Short mmCIF file of C-alpha atoms in Angstrom, two decimals:
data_model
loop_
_atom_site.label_atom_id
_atom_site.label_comp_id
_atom_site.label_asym_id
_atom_site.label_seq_id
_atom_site.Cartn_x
_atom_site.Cartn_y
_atom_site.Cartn_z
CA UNK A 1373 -8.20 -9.61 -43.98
CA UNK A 1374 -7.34 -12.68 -46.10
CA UNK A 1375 -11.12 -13.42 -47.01
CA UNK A 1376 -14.56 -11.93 -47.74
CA UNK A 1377 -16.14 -10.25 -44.59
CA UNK A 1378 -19.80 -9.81 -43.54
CA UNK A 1379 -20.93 -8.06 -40.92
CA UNK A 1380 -23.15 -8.65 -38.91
CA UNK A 1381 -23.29 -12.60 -38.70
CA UNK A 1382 -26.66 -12.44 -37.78
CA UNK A 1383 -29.33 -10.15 -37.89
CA UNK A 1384 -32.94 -10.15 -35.81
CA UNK A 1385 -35.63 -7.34 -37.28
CA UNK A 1386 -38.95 -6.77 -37.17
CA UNK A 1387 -41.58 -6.74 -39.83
CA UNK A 1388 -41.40 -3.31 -41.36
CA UNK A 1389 -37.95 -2.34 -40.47
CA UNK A 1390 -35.49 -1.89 -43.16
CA UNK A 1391 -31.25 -3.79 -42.68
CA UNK A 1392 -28.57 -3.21 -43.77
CA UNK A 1393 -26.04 -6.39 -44.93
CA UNK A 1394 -22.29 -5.06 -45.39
CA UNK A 1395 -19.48 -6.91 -47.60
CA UNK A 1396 -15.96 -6.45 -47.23
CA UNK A 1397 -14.54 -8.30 -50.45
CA UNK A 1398 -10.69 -9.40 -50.66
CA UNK A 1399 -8.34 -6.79 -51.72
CA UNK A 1400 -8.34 -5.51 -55.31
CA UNK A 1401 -11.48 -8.05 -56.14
CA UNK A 1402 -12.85 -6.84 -59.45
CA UNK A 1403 -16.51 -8.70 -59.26
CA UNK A 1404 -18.65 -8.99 -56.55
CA UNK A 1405 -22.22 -10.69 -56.29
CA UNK A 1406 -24.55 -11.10 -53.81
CA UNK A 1407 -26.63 -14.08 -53.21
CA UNK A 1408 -29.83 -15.47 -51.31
CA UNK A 1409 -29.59 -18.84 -49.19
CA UNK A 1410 -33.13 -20.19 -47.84
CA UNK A 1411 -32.37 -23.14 -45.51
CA UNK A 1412 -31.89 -26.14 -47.28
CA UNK A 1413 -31.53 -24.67 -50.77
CA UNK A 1414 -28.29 -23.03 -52.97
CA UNK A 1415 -27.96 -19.68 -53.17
CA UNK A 1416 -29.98 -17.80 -55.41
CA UNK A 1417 -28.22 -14.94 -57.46
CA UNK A 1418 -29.13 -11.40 -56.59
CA UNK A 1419 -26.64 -8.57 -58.17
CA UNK A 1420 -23.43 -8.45 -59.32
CA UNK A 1421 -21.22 -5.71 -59.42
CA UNK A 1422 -18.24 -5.12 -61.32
CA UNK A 1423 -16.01 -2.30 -59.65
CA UNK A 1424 -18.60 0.56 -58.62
CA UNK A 1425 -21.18 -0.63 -61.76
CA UNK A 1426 -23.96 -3.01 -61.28
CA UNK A 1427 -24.23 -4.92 -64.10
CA UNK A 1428 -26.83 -7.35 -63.26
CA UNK A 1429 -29.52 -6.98 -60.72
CA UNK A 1430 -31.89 -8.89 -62.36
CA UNK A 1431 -32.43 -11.63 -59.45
CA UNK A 1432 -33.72 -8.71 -56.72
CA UNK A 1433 -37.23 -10.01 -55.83
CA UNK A 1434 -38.60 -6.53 -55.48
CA UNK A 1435 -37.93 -2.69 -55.59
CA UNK A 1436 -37.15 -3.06 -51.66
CA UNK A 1437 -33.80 -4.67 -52.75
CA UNK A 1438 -31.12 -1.86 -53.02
CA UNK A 1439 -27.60 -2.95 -53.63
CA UNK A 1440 -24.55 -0.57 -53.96
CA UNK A 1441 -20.97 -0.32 -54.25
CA UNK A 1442 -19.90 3.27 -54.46
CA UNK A 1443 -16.18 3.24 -54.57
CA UNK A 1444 -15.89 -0.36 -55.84
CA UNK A 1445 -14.80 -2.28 -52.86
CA UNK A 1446 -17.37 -2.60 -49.87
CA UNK A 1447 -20.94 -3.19 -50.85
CA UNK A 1448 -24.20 -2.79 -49.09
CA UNK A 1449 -27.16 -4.40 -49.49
CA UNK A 1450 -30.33 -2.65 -48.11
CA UNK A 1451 -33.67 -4.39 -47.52
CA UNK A 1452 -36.43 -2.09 -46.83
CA UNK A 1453 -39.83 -2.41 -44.99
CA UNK A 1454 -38.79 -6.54 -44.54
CA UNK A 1455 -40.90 -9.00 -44.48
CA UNK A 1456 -41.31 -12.71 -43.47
CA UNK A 1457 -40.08 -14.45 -46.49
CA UNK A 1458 -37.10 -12.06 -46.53
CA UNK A 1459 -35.64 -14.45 -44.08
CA UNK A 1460 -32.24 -16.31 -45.09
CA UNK A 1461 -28.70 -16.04 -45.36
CA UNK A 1462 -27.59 -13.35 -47.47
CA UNK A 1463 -24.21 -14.38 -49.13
CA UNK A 1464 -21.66 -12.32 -50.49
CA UNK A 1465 -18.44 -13.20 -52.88
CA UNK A 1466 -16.11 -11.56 -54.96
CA UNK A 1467 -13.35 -12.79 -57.58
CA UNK A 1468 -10.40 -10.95 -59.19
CA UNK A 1469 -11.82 -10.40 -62.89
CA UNK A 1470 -14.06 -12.37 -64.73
CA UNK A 1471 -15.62 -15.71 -65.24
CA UNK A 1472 -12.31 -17.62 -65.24
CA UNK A 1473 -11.90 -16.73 -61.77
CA UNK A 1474 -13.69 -19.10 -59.23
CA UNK A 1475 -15.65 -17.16 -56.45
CA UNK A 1476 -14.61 -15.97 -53.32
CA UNK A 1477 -17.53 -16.09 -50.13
CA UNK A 1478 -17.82 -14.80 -47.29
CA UNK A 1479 -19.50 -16.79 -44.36
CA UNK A 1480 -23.39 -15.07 -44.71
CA UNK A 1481 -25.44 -13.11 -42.48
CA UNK A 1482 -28.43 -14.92 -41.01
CA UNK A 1483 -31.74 -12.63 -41.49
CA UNK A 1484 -34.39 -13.37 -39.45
CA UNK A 1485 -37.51 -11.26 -39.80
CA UNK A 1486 -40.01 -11.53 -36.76
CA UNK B 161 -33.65 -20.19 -67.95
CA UNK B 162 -31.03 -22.67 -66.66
CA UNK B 163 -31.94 -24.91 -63.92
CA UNK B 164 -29.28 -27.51 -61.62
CA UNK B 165 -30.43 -30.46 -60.25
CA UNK B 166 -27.88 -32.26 -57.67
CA UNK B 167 -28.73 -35.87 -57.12
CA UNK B 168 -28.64 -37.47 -54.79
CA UNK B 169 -29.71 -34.64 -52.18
CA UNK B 170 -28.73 -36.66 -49.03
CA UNK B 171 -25.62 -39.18 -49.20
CA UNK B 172 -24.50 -41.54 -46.24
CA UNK B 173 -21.22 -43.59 -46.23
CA UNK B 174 -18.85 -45.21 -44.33
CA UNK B 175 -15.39 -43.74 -44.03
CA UNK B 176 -13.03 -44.69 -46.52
CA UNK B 177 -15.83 -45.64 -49.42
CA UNK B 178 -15.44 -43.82 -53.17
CA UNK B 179 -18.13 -41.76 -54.37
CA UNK B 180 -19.85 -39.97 -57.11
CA UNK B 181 -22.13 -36.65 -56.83
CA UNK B 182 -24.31 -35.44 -59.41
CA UNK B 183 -24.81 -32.05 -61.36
CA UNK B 184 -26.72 -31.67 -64.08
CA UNK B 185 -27.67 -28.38 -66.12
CA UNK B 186 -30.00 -27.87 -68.97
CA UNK B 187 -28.47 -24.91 -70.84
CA UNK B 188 -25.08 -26.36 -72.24
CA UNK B 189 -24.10 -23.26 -73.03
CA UNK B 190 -22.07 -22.70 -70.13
CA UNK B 191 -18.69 -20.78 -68.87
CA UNK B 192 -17.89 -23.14 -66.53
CA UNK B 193 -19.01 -25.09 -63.46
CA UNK B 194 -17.69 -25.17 -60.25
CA UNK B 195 -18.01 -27.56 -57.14
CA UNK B 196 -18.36 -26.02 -53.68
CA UNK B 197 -18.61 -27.78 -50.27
CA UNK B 198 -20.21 -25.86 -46.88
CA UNK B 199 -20.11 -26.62 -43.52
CA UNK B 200 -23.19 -25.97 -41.39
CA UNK B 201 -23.37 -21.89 -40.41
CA UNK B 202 -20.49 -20.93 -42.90
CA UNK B 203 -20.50 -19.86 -46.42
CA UNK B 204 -18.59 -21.69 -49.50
CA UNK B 205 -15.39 -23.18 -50.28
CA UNK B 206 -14.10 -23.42 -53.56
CA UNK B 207 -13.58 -27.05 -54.34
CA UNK B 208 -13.13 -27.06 -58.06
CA UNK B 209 -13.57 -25.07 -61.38
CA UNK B 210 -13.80 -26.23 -64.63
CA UNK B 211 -13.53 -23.91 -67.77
CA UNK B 212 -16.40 -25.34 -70.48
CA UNK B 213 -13.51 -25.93 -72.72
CA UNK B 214 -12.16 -28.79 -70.13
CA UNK B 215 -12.93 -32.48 -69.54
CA UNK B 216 -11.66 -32.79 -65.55
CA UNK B 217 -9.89 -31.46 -62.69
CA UNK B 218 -8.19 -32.47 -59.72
CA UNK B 219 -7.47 -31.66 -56.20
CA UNK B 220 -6.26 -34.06 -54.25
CA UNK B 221 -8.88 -36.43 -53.49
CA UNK B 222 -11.33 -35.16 -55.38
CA UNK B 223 -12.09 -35.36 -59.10
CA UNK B 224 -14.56 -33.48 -60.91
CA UNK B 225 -15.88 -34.36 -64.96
CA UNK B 226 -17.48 -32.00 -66.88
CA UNK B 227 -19.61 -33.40 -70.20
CA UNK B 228 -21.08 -30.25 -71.55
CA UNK B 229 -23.19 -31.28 -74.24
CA UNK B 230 -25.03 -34.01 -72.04
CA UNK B 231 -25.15 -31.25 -69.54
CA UNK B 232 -23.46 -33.23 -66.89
CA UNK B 233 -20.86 -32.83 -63.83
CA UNK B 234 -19.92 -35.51 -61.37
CA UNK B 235 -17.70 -34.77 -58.24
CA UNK B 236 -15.50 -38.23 -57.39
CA UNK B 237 -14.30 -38.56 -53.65
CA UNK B 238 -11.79 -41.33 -53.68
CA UNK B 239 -11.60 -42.64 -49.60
CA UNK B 240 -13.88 -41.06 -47.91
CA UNK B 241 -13.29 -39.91 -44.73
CA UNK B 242 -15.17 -37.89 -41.61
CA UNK B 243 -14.02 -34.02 -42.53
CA UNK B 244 -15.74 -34.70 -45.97
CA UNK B 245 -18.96 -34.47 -44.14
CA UNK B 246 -20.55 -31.33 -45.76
CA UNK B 247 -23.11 -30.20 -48.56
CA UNK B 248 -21.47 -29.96 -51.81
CA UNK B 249 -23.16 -27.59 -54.03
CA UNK B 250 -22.41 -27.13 -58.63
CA UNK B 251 -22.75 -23.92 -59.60
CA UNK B 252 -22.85 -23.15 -63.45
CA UNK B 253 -22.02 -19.80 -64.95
CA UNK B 254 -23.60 -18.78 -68.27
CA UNK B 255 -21.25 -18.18 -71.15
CA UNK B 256 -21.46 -15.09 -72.49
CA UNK B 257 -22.50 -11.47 -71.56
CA UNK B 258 -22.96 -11.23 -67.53
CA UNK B 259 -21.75 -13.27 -64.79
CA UNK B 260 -24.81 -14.85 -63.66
CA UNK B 261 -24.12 -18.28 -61.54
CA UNK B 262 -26.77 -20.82 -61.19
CA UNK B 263 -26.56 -23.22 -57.97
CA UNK B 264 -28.07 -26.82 -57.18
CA UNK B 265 -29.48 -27.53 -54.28
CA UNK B 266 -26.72 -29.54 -52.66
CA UNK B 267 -25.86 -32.66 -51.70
CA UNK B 268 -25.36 -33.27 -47.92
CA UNK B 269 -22.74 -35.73 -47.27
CA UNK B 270 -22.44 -37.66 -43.94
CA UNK B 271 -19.18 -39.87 -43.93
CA UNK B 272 -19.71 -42.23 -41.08
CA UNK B 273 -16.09 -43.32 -39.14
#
């Protein structure tokens, strides 16, 4: 497609279960980041990848935030044992090269931990 | 650590009105900024970007000013109308090593007809 996917939109687990968030980025996008939307907030930076390398994952909250990228196009981010506050919109974007390059989102999937 | 603030965080006009939206930044040392607007259940569209080294851009109807060393941004929407209804969010990268973006909190806009 034309634009960032996410799958799934939304996303209903329960307390202890682990999810897994997909991202589809456009076509031949070099960067790709991940970010964390509470309601009524901006999104809060997560990881960024750059082809198959994370570069920065220094805005995970905890070790039970995995993010990969393995062949440098779809990414997955993995939330294990989830918990309340893990609740939010996970956002996903990616831009051709560097920082000259505005970014590219996707629409979000919803969490909602129960 | 760079913080955003957006002011104001709720806006209400009536269609066809100019307006100004606030971003400031504390850490001037910045890539660039860029203004986003999203609708309700959807994720971000690119409004504007604006490389440190430049004063302004524009889009249309919208205008956005960058003053780095005051640590400023505004957004300018020149006659206002319904579809603008939307949070608008900055978002400043950090110059230099990693790619690390820094979002406001918004401003929601309500553009009454």
């Amino acid at each position: 497609g034309a634009g960032v996917s996410q799958s799934p939109r939304y996303k209903v687990a329960k307390r202890g279960q682990d999810v897994a968030l997909r991202c589809d980025p456009i076509s031949g996008h070099v960067s790709l980041f991940w970010y964390q939307q509470a309601l009524g907030q901006g999104p809060e930076f997560l990881t960024y990848f750059q082809n198959e390398a994370q570069l920065d994952k220094s805005g995970l909250p905890s070790d039970r935030f995995f993010a990969e990228r393995p062949e440098g196009s779809v990414s997955t981010l993995k939330i294990q044992r989830t918990q309340q506050e893990d609740s939010a919109v996970y956002l996903c974007a990616s831009s051709p090269t560097g920082g000259k390059q505005p970014q590219h989102f996707g629409d979000g999937t919803r969490l909602s931990i129960l | 650590k760079q913080e955003v603030t957006q002011i104001p965080a709720a806006l209400s006009v009536p269609e066809g009105e100019n307006l100004v939206l606030n971003c400031s930044f504390t850490d001037s040392a910045i890539y660039n900024l860029q203004w986003f607007r999203q609708d309700p259940g959807k994720g971000l569209t690119s409004l504007l970007l604006i490389q440190s080294s430049q004063r302004e851009q524009t889009s249309g109807r919208l205008n956005a000013s960058l003053d780095k060393s005051s640590g400023r941004s505004t957004l300018y929407i020149a006659a206002s109308q319904p579809g603008d209804s939307a949070t608008y969010l900055c978002a400043v990268r950090r110059s230099g090593g990693y790619q690390k973006v820094t979002f406001g909190t918004g401003t929601k806009l309500q553009v009454i007809p």
